[in-house]
Tab-separated table of C-alpha atoms in Angstrom:
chain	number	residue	atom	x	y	z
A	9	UNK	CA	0.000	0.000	0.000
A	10	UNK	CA	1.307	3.791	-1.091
A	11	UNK	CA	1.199	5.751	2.562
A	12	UNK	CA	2.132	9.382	3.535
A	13	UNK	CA	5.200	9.171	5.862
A	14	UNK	CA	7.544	11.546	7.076
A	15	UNK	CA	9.597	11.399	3.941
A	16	UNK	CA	6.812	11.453	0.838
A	17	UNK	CA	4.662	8.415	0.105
A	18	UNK	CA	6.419	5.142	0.214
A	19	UNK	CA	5.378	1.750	-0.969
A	20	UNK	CA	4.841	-0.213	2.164
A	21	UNK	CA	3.851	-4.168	1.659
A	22	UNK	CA	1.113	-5.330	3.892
A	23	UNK	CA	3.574	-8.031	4.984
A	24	UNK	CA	5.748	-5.690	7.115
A	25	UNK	CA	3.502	-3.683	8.810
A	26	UNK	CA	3.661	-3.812	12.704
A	27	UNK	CA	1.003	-3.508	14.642
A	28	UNK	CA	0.680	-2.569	18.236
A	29	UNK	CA	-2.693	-3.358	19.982
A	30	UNK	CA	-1.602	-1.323	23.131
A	31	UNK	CA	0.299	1.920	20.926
A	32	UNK	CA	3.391	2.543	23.069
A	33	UNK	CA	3.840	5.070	25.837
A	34	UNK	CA	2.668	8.183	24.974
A	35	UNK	CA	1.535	7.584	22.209
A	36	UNK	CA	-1.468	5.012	22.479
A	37	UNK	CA	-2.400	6.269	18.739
A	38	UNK	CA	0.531	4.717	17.067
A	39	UNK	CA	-1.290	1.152	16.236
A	40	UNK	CA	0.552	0.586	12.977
A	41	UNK	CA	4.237	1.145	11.678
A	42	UNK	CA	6.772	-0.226	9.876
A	43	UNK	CA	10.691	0.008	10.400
A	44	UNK	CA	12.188	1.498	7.391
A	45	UNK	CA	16.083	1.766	6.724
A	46	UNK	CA	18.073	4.831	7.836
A	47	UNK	CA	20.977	5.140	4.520
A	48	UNK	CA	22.839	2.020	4.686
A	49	UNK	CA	23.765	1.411	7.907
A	50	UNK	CA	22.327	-1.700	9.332
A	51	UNK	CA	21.768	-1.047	12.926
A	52	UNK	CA	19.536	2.139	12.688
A	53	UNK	CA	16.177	2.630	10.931
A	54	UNK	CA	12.886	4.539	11.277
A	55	UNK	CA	9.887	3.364	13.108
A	56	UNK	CA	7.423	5.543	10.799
A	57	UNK	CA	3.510	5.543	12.184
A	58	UNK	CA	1.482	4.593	9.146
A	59	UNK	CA	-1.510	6.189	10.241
A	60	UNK	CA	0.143	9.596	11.080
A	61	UNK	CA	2.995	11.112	8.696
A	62	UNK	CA	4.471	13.397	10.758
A	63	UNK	CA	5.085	10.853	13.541
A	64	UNK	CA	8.364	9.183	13.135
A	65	UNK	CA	11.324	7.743	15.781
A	66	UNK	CA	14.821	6.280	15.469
A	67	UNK	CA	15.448	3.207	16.343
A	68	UNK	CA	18.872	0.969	17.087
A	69	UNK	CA	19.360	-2.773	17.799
A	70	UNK	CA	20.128	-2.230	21.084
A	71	UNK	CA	22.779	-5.150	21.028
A	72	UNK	CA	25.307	-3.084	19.240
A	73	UNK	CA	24.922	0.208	21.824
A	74	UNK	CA	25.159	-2.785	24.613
A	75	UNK	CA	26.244	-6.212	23.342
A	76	UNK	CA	25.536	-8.157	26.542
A	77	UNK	CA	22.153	-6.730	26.583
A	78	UNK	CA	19.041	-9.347	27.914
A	79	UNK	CA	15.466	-8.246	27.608
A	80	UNK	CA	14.294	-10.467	30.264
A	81	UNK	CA	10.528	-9.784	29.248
A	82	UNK	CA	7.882	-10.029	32.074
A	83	UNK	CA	5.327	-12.871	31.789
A	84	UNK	CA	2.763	-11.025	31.272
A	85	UNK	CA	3.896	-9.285	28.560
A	86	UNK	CA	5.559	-12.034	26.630
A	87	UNK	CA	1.728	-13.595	26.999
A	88	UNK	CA	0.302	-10.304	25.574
A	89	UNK	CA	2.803	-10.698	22.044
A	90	UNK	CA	1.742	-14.603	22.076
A	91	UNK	CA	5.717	-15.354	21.763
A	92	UNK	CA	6.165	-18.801	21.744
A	93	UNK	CA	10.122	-19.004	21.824
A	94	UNK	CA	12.634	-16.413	22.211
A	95	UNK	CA	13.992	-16.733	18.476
A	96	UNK	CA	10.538	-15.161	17.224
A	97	UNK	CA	10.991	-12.364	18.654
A	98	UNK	CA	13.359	-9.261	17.662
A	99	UNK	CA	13.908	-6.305	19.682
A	100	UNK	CA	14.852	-2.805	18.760
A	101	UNK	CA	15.434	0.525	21.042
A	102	UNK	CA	14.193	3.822	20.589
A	103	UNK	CA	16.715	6.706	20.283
A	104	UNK	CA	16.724	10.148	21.711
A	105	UNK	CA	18.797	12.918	20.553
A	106	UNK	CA	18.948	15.481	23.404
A	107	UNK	CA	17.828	19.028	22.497
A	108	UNK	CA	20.201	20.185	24.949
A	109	UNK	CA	23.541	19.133	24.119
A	110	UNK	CA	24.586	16.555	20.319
A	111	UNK	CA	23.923	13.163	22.936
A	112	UNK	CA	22.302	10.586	21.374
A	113	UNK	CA	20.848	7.704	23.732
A	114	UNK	CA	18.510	4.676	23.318
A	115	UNK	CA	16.227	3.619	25.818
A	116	UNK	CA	17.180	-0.023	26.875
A	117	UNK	CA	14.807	-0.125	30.093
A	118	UNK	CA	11.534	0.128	27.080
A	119	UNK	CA	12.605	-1.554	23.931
A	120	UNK	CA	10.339	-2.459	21.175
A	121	UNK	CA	9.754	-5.966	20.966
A	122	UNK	CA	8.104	-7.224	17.921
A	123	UNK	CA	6.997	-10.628	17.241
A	124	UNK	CA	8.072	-11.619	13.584
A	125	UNK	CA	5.737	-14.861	13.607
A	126	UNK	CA	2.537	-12.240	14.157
A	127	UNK	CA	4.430	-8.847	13.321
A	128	UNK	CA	2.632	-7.831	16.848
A	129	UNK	CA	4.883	-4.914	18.629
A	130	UNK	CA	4.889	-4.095	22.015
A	131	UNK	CA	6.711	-1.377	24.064
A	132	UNK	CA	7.928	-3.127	27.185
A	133	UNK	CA	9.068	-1.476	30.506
A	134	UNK	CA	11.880	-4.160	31.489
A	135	UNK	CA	11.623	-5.253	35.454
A	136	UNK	CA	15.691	-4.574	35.762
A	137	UNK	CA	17.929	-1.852	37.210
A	138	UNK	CA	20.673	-2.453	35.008
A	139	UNK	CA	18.947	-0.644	31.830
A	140	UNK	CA	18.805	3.108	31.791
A	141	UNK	CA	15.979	4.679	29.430
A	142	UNK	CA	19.250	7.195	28.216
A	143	UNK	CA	21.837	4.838	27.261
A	144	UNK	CA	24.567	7.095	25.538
A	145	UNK	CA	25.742	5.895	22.054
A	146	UNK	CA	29.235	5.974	21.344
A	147	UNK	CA	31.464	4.799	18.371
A	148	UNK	CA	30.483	3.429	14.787
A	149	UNK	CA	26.919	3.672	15.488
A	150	UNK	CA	26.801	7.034	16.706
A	151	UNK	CA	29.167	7.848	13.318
A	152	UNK	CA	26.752	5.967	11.295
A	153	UNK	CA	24.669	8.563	13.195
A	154	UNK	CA	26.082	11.280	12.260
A	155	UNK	CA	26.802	10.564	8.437
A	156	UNK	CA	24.471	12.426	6.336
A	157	UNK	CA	23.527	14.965	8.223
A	158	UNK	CA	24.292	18.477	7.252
A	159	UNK	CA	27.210	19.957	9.264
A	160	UNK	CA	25.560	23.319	9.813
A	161	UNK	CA	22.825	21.508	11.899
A	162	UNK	CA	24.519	19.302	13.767
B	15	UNK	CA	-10.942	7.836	44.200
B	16	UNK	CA	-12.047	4.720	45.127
B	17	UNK	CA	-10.715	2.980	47.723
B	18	UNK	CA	-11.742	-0.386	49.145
B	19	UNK	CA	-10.157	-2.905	51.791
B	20	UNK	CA	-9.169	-6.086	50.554
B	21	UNK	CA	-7.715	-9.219	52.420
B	22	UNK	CA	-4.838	-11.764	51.194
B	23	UNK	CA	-6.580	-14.113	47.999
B	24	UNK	CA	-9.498	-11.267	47.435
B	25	UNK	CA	-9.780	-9.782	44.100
B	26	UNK	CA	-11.177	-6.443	42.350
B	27	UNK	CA	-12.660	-6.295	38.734
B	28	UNK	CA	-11.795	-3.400	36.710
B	29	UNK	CA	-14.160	-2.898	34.203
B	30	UNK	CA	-15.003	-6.350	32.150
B	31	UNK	CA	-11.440	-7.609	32.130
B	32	UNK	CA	-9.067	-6.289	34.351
B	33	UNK	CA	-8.601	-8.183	37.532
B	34	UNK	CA	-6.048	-7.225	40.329
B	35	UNK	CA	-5.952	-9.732	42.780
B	36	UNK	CA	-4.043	-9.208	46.428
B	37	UNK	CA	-1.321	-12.218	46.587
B	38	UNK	CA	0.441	-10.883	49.883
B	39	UNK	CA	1.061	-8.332	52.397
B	40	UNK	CA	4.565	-7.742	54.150
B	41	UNK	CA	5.319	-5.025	55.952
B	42	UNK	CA	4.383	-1.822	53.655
B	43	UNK	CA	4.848	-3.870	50.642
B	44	UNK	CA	2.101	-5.357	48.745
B	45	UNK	CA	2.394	-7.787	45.912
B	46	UNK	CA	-0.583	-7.923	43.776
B	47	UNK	CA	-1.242	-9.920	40.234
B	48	UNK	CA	-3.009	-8.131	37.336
B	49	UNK	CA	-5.166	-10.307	34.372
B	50	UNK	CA	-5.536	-7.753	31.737
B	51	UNK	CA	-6.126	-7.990	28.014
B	52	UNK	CA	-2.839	-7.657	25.610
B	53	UNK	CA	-4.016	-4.132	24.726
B	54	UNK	CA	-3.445	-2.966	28.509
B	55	UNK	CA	-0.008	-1.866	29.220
B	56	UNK	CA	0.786	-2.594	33.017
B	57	UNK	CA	4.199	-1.247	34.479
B	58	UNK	CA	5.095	0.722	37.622
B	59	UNK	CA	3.120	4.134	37.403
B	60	UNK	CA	6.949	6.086	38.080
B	61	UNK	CA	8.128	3.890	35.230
B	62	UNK	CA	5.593	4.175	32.572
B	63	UNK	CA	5.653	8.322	33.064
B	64	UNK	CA	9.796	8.014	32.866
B	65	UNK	CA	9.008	6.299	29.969
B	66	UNK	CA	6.379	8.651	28.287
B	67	UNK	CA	8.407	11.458	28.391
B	68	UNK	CA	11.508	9.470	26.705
B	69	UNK	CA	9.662	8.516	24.012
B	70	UNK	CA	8.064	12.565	23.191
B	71	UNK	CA	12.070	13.567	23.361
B	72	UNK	CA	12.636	10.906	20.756
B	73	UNK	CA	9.931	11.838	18.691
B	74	UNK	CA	11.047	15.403	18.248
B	75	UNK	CA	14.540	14.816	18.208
B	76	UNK	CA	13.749	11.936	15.182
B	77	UNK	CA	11.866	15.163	13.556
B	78	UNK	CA	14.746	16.901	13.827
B	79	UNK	CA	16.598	14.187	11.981
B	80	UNK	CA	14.489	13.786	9.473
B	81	UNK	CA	14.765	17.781	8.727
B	82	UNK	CA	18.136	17.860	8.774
B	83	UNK	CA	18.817	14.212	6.912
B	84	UNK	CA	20.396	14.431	3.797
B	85	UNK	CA	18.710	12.544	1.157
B	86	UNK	CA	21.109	9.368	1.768
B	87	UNK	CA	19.491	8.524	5.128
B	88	UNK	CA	15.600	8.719	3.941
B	89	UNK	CA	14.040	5.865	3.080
B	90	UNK	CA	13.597	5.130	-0.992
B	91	UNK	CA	9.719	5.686	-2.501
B	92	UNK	CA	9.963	2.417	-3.740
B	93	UNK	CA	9.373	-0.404	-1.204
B	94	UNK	CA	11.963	-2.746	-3.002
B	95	UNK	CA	15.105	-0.642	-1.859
B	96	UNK	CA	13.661	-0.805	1.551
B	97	UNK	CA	15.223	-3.431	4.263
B	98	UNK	CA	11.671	-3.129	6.308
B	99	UNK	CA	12.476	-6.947	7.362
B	100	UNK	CA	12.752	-7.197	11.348
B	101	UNK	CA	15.923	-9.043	11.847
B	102	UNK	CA	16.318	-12.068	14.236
B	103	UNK	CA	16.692	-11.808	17.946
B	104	UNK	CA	19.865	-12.153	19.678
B	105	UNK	CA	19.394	-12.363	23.814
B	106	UNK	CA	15.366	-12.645	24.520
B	107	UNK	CA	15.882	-14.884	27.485
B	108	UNK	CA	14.481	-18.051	27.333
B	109	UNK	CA	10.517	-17.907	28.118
B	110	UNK	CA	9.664	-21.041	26.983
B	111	UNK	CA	12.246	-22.731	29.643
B	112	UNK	CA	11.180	-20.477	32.308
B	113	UNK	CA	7.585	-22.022	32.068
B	114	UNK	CA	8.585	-25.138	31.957
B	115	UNK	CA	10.862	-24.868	34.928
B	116	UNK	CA	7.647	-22.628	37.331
B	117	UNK	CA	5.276	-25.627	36.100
C-alpha cells in the first residue's frame, strides 16, 4: 500500500507492517508502523507511524549500543505478544537525541519488541535496574549517526 | 478515588477484564497480580511516566533528523530498496524454559 510518511509516500507491503494493539507510551495512537532503513547502515532505521505522517522515531538494535544486553521480558507481557520461543521475537530501542547538548541515547529499560511470527509490537518497561531509558551511544553507530547529516545543523 | 479494603486471595474487577488480585502483604509492601487484556499496558506508574516522556524527546529529536537528513538517510519511494524486514533476535531470554521450569 502507497502511505504518507515523514519522507513522501512510500510503498509499504502489507507483509511488514507492525502492529501494536496497546500503541506505546505516549503515544497510544501509534497502532501501525513499519521500520524502514536509515541510509545504509544496518543497525539504525525509522519506526514511521502509518496512520500519522508526521510521527516518526529512530530506532537501534540495542545489542550493538550494549552487546551483553538481555530483555528479560515479564510474563505477562511475553503472553500479551503470544511469543512462543525467544527466536521469534526481535527487539529494537528507541533513540533520543537530546535538544540540549549533540547526545544521542537509546532507551534499553523500554525496547520495542516485535513478534516476527505475528508482526505484533509491544513497548515493554523491562523489570531490571541495570537498563537506563538514556543509554549514551558511542562509536560506529553514533558515526553511522552522524553521516548524512548536514554539518551546519549538527 | 475509590478505595476499598481487601484481604490476602481477594480480588477487584476493573471494568469487564481487568482483575487485580491481592497475593500478599509484608510489611508496607504489597504484591498484587493483574489479568488484563494484551491491549493494557501494566508497568510501575513512576516507570511508565519516565518512559512517556523518553519517548516525546525521541519523537522530536527523530523530527529533527528527518529535517536535517540528507537525502542518503531517507528511506527510498519504492518499497523494493527498503530493508523493512525485522531481523532475528539475539538475547530474549528463554521464556519457553522459564515455564517449563515454574510448572
Amino acid at each position: 500500500m502507497r502511505v504518507a510518511t515523514a519522507f513522501g509516500e512510500v510503498d509499504i507491503p502489507d507483509e511488514v507492517v507492525l502492529h501494536f494493539p496497546a500503541g506505546i507510551y505516549g503515544f497510544p495512537q501509534l497502532r501501525r508502523g513499519c521500520l524502514l532503513p536509515y541510509g545504509a547502515t544496518s543497525g539504525l532505521r525509522w519506526l514511521q507511524s502509518l496512520d500519522e505522517p508526521s510521527l516518526v522515531f529512530l530506532t537501534v538494535e540495542p545489542y550493538l549500543v550494549f552487546p551483553g544486553y538481555e530483555a528479560d521480558l515479564p510474563e505477562y507481557d511475553a503472553e500479551a505478544l503470544e511469543l512462543t520461543a525467544p527466536s521469534e521475537a526481535a527487539i529494537v530501542t528507541l533513540v533520543t537525541i537530546s535538544a540540549e547538548s549533540e547526545a544521542v541515547t537509546t532507551n534499553l529499560l523500554a525496547p520495542i519488541v516485535i513478534n516476527t511470527r505475528t508482526r505484533c509490537a509491544r513497548q515493554i518497561v523491562l523489570d531490571s535496574d541495570c537498563y537506563l531509558t538514556r543509554h549514551l551511544i558511542g562509536g560506529e553507530i553514533k558515526d553511522d549517526f552522524h553521516a548524512g547529516l548536514s554539518a551546519e545543523d549538527w | 478515588m475509590l478505595v476499598l479494603a481487601r484481604k490476602i486471595g481477594e480480588r477487584i474487577l476493573i471494568g469487564e477484564e481487568v482483575e487485580v488480585t491481592i497475593i500478599s502483604v509484608r510489611g508496607d509492601q504489597v504484591r498484587i497480580g493483574i489479568a488484563a487484556p494484551a491491549e493494557v499496558n501494566i508497568c510501575r506508574a513512576e516507570l511508565a511516566h519516565q518512559v512517556r516522556c523518553e519517548n516525546a524527546a525521541a519523537a522530536r529529536g527523530a523530527w529533527a533528523v528527518r529535517e536535517a537528513a540528507s537525502a542518503a538517510l531517507k528511506p527510498a519511494r519504492d518499497a523494493a530498496d527498503n530493508d523493512t524486514r525485522v531481523h532475528a533476535p539475539r538475547s530474549v531470554r528463554a521464556i519457553r524454559e522459564r515455564r517449563r521450569a515454574r510448572q
